[in-house]
Short mmCIF file of C-alpha atoms and ligand atoms in Angstrom, two decimals:
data_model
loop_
_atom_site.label_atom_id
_atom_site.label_comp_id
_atom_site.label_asym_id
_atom_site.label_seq_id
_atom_site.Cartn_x
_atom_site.Cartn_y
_atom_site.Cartn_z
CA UNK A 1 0.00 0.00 0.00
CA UNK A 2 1.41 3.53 -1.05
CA UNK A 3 2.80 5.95 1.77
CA UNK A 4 0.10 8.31 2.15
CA UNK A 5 1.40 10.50 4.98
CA UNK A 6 4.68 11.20 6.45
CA UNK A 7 5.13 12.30 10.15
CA UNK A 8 7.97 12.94 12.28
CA UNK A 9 6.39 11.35 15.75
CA UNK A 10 3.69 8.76 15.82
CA UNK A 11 1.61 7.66 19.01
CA UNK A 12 -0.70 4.94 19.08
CA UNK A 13 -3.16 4.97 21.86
CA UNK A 14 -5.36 7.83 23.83
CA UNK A 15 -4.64 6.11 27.27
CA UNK A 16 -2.74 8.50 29.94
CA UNK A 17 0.61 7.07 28.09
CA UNK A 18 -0.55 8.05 24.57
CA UNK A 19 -1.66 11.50 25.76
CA UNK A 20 0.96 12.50 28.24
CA UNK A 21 3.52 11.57 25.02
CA UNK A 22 1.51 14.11 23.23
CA UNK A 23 1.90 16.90 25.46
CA UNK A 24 5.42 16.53 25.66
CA UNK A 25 6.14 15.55 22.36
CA UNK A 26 3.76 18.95 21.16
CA UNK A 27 5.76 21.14 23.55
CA UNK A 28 8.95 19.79 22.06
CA UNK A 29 7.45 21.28 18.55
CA UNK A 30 7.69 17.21 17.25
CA UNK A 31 3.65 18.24 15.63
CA UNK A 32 3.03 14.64 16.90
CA UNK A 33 -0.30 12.83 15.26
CA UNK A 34 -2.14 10.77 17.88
CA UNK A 35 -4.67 7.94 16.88
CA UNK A 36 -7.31 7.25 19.60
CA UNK A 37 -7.96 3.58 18.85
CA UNK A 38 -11.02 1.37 19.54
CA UNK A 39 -11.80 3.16 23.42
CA UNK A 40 -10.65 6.51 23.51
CA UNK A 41 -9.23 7.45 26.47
CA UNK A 42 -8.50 3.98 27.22
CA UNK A 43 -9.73 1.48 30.61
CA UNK A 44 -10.01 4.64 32.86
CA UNK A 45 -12.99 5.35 30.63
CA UNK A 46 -14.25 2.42 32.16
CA UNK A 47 -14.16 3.30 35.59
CA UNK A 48 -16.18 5.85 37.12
CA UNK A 49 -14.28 7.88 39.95
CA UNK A 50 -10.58 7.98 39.70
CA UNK A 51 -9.24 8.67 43.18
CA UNK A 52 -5.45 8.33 43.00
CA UNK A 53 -4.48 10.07 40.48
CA UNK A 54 -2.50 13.13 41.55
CA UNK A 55 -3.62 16.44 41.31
CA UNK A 56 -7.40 15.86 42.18
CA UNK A 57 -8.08 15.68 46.00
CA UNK A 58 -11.58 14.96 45.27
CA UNK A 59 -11.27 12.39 42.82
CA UNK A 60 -12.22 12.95 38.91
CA UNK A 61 -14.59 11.02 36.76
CA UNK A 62 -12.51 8.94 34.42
CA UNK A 63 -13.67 10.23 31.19
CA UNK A 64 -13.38 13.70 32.40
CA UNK A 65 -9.70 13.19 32.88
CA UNK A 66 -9.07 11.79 30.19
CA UNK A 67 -11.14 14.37 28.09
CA UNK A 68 -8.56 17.13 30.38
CA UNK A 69 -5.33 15.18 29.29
CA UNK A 70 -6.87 14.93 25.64
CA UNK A 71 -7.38 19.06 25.58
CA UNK A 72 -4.05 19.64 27.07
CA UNK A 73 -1.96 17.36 23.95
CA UNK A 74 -4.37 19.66 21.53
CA UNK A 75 -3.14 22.88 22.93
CA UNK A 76 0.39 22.00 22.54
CA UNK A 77 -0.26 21.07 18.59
CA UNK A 78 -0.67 16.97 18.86
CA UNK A 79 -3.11 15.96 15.87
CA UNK A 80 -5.52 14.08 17.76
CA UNK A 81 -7.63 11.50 15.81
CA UNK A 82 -9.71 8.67 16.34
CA UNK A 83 -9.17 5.47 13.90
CA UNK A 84 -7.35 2.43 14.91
CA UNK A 85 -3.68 0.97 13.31
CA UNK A 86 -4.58 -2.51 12.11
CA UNK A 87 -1.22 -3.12 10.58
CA UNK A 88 2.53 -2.41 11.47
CA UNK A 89 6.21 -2.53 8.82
CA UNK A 90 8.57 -2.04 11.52
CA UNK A 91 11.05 -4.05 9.33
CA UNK A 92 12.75 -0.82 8.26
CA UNK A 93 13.60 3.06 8.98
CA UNK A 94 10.71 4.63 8.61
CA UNK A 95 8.10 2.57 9.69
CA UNK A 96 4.91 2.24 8.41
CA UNK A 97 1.40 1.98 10.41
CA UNK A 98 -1.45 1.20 8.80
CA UNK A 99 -5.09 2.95 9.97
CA UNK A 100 -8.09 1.23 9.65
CA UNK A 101 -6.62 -0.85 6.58
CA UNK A 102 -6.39 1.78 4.36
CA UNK A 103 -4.55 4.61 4.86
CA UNK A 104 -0.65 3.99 5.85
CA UNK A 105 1.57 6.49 7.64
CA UNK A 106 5.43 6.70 7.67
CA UNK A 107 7.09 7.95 10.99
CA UNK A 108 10.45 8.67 11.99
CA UNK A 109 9.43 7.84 15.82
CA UNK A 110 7.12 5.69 17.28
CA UNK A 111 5.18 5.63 20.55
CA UNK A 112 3.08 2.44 21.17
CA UNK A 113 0.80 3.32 23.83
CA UNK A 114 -1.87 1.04 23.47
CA UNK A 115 -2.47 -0.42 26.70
CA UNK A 116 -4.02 -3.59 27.82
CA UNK A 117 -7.43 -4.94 27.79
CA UNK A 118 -8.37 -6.93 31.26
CA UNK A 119 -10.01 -10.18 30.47
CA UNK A 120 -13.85 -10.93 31.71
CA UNK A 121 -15.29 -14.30 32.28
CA UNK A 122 -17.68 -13.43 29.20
CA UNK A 123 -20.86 -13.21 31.16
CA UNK A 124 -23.83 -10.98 29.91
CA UNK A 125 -24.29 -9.80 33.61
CA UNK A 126 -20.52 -8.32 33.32
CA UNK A 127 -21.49 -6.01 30.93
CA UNK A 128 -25.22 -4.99 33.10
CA UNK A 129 -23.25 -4.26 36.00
CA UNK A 130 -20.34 -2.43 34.30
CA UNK A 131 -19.16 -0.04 37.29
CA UNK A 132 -21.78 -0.79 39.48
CA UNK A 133 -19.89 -3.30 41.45
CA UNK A 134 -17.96 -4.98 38.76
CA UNK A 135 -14.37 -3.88 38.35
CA UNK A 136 -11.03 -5.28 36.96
CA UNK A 137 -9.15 -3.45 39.02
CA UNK A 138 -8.73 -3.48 42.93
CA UNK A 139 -6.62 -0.31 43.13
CA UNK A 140 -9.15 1.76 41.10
CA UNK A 141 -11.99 0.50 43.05
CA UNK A 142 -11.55 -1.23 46.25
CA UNK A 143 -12.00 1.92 48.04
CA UNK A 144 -16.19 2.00 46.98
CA UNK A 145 -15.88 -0.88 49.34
CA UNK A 146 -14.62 -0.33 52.47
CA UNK A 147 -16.46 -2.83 55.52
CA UNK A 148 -18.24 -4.04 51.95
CA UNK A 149 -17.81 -7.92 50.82
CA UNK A 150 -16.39 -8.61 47.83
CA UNK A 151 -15.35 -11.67 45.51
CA UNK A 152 -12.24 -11.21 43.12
CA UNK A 153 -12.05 -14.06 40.38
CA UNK A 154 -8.59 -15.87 39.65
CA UNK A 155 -6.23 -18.05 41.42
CA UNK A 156 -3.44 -16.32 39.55
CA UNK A 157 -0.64 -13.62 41.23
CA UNK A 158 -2.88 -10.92 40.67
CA UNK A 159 -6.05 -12.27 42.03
CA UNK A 160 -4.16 -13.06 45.00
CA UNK A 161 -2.69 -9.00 45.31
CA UNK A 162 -5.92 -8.15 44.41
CA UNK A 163 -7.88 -10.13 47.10
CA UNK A 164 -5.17 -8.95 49.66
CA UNK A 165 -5.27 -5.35 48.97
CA UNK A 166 -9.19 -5.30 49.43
CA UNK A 167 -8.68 -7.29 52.78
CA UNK A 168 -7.58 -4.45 53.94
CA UNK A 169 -10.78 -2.44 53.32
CA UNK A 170 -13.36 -4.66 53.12
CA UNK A 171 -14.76 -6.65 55.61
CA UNK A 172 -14.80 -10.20 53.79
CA UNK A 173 -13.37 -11.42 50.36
CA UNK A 174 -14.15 -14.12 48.58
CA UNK A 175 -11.78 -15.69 46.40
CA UNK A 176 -13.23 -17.66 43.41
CA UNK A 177 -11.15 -20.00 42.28
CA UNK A 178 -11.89 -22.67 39.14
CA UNK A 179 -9.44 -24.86 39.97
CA UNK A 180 -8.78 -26.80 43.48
CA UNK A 181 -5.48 -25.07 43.67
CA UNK A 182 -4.14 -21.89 43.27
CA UNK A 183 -1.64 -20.94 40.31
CA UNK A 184 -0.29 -18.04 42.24
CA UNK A 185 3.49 -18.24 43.62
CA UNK A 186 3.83 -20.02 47.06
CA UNK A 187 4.12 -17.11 49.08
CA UNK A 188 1.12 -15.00 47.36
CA UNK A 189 -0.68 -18.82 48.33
CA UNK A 190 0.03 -18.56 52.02
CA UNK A 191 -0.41 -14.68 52.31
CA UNK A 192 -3.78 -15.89 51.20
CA UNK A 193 -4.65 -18.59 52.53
CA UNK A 194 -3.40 -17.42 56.06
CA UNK A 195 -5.66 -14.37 55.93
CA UNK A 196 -8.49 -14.03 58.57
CA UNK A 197 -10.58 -12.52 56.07
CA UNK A 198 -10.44 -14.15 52.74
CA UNK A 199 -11.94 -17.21 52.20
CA UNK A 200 -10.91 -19.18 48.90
CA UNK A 201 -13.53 -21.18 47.09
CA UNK A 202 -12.31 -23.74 45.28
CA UNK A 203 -13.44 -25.47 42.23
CA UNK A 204 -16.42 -22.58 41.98
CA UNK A 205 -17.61 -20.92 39.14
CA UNK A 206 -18.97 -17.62 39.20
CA UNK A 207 -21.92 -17.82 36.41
CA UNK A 208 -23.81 -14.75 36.73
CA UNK A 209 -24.66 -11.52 38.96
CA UNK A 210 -27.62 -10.31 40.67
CA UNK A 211 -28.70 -7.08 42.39
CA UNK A 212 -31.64 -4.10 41.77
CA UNK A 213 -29.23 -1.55 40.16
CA UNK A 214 -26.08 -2.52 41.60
CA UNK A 215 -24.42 -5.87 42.49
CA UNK A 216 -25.82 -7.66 45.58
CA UNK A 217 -24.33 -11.12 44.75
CA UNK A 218 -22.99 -13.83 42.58
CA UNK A 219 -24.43 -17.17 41.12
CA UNK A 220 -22.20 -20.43 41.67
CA UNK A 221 -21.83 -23.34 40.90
CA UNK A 222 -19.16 -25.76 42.82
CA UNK A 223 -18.13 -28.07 40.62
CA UNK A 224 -16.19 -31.56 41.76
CA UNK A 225 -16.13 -33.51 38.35
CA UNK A 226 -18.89 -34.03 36.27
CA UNK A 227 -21.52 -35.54 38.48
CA UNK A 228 -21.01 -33.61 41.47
CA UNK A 229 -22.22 -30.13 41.15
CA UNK A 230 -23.77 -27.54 43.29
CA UNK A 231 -25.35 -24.06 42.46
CA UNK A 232 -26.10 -21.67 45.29
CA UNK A 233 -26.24 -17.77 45.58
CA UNK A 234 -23.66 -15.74 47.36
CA UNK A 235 -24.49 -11.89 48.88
CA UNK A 236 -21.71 -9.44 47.56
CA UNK A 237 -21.32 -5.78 46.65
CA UNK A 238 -18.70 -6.23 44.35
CA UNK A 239 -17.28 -8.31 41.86
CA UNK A 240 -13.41 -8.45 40.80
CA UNK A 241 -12.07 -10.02 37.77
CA UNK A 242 -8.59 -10.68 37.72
CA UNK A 243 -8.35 -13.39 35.51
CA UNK A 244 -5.16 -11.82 33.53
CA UNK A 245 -5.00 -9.15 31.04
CA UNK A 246 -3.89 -9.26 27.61
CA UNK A 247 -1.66 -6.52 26.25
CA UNK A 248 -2.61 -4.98 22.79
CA UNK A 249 0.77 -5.42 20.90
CA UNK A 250 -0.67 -8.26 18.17
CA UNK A 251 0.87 -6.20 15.50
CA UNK A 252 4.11 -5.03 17.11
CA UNK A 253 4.71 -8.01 18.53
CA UNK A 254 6.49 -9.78 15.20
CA UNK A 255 9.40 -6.86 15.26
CA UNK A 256 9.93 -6.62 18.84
CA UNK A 257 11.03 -8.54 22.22
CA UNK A 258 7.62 -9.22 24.39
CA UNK A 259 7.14 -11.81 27.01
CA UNK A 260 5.17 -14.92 26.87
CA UNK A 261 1.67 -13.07 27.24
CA UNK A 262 2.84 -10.56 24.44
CA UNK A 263 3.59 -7.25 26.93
CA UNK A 264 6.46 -5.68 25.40
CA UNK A 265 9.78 -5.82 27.14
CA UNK A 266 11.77 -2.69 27.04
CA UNK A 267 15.20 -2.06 27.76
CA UNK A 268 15.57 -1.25 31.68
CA UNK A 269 13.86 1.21 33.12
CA UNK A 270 13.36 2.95 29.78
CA UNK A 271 10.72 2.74 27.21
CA UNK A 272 13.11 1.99 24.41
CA UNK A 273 12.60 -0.74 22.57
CA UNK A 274 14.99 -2.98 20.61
CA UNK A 275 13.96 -0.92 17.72
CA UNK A 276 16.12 2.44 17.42
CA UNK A 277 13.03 5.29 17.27
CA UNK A 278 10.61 2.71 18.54
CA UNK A 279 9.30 3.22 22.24
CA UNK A 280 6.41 1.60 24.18
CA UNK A 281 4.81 3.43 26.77
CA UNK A 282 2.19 2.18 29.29
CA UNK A 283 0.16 -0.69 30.24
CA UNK A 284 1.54 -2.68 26.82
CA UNK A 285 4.85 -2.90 28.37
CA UNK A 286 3.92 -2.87 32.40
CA UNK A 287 2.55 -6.13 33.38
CA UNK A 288 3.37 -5.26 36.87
CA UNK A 289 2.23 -1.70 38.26
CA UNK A 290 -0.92 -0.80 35.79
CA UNK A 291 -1.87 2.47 37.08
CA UNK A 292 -2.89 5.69 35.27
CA UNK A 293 -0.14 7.22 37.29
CA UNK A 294 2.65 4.97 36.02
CA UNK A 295 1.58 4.65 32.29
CA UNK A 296 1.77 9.37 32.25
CA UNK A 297 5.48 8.36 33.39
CA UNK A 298 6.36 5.85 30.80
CA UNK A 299 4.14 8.18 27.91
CA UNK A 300 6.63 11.60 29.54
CA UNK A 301 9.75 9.31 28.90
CA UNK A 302 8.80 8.20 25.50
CA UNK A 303 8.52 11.71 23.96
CA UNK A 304 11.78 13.31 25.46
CA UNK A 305 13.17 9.77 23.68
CA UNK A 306 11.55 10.30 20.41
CA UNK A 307 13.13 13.79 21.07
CA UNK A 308 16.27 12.97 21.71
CA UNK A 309 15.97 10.19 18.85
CA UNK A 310 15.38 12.96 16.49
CA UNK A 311 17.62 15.63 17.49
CA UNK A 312 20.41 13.31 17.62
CA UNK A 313 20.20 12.09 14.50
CA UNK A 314 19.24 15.01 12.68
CA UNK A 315 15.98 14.34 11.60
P1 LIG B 1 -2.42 -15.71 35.40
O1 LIG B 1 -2.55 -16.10 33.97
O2 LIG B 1 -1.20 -16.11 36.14
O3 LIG B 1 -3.64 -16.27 36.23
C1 LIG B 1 -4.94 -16.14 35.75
C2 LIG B 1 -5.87 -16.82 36.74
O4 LIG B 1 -7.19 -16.61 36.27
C3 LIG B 1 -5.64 -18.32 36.84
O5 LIG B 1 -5.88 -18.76 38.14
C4 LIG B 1 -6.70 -18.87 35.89
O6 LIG B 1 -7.19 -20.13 36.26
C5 LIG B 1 -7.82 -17.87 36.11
N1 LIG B 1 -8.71 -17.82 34.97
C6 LIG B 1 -8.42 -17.55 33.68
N2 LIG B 1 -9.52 -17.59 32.92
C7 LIG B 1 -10.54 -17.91 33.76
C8 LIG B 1 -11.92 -18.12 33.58
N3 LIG B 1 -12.49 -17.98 32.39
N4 LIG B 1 -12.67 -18.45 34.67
C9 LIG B 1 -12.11 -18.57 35.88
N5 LIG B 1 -10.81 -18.38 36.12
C10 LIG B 1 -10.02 -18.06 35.07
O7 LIG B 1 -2.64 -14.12 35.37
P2 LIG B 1 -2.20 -13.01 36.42
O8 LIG B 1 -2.78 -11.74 35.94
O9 LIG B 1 -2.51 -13.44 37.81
O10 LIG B 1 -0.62 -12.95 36.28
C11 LIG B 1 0.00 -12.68 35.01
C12 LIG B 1 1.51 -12.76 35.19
O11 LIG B 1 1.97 -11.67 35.97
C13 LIG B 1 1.93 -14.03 35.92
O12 LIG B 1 3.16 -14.46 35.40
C14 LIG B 1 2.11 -13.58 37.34
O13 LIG B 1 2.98 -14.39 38.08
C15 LIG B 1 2.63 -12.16 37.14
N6 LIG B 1 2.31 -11.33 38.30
C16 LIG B 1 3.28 -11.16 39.24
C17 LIG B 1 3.02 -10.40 40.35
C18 LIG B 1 4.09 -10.25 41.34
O14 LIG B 1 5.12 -10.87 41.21
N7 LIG B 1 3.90 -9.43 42.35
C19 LIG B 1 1.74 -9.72 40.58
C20 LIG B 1 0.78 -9.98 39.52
C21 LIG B 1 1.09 -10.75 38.44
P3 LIG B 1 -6.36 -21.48 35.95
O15 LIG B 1 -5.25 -21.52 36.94
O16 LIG B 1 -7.42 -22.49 36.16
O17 LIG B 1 -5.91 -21.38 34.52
#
């Protein structure tokens, strides 16, 4: 497909990565173009009030900050548009990014900011209850739930942070586990199980929600092979997935180093990538701390690289 636009700095994403690498690459004159992707403004668009995000001591809706960050990389000159790259030539300086299959743009930098998406169990009810006391994210949420009972889904590392940071606020977690053991690491296991006030279920299933407008429990079923099953209801105020998250770097992912889930590993504490020009801000290459907070870091880091990528080699 022919080149139909050249740029100097491209970001992919509209998370707090994507736009924080727009404000600084705009105030470093780079005229950075920005494409949105499929959920502009990224997960904190799915959450409702964002409380730890510095800067706002009485919280901020999620949208609205990200519709602040948005209006802040527009002032400083970042072409902000929404369309989504469905195809990636990273095999050679420039690269090449294809939009929506049919327009493709050659950059001298690149800033992959496209986050990750956190994985749901699939159920209708997910989607009824969307922030009304189901979450993907303990951190963002737990605090709606302080003396509240909760169940978190997983048997994984995360579940197991997850159910032990809302121990701390709420006043019972449930840990819903598929399997009759956890997958966690040993001492995530025993933090767990040796906690007054979670309680793991094994070999449960969590097949739907119930409530008025917001959550007020969870259908089982406890499952011990094929003839021996039980379905009861459980009373909870909120539900917490943390059944793993997948990183959006399908079509990066051929020219660069990622891990076995596909996050992309950059070098050290940087965002550089193993591609000179090519940086990767954000949740796609953090499967570890996740937060708004961190991925504005990461997105600040990219652009003075893509700046100093630039200036250094005269470009
Ligand atoms: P994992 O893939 O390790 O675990 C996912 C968990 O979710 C598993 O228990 C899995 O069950 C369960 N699960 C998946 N799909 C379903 C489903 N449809 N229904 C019910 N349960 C389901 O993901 P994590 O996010 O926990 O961790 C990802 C990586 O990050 C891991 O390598 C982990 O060690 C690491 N990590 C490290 C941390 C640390 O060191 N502090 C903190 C957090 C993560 P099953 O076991 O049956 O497949």
């Amino acid at each position: 497909m022919e080149v139909t636009e050249k740029t100097r700095c491209l970001i992919i994403g509209s998370g707090p990565a994507g736009y924080t690498a727009a404000i600084y690459a705009g105030r470093a004159n780079l005229s950075p173009i920005l494409y949105e992707g499929l959920q502009p403004g990224g997960q904190l668009t799915t959450t409702t009030e964002v409380e730890n995000f510095p800067g706002y001591p009485e919280g901020v809706d999620g949208t609205q900050l990200m519709e602040d960050l948005k209006k802040q990389a527009a002032r400083f000159g970042a072409d902000i548009r929404s369309g989504l790259a469905t195809a990636a030539d990273l095999s050679k300086f420039p690269y090449k990014i294809t939009i929506e299959g049919e327009k493709v743009i050659e950059t001298q930098t690149l800033i992959i900011a496209t986050g990750a998406t956190a994985q749901y169990l699939g159920l209708e009810d997910e989607k009824k209850y969307a922030g009304m006391g189901v979450s993907a994210c303990a951190t963002c949420d737990g605090f709606f739930y302080r003396k509240k009972t909760v169940a978190v889904v997983g048997g994984g590392d995360t579940a197991c942070e997850e159910a032990i940071y809302l121990a701390g606020l709420a006043s019972k977690v449930y840990l819903i586990v598929r399997k009759p053991f956890l997958r966690a690491s040993k001492i995530m296991q025993r933090r767990v199980l040796d906690h007054e006030k979670i309680e793991v279920l094994f070999e449960h299933n969590a097949v739907g929600l119930f409530g008025d407008k917001a959550v007020e429990g969870v259908h089982l079923v406890k499952r011990r092979g094929e003839s021996d099953e039980k379905a009861y209801d459980l009373a909870i105020d909120g539900f917490f997935l943390a059944i793993g998250h997948k990183p959006n770097s399908d079509i990066f992912a051929p020219y660069l180093k990622t891990d076995a889930i596909g996050y992309i590993i950059t070098e050290g504490d940087t965002p550089r990538t193993k591609l000179p020009g090519v940086f990767a801000a954000g949740d796609v290459a953090d499967s570890v701390y996740r937060q708004a907070t961190t991925a504005a870091g990461s997105g600040c880091k990219a652009a003075i690289e893509a700046e100093r990528y630039l200036s250094d080699h005269k470009l």
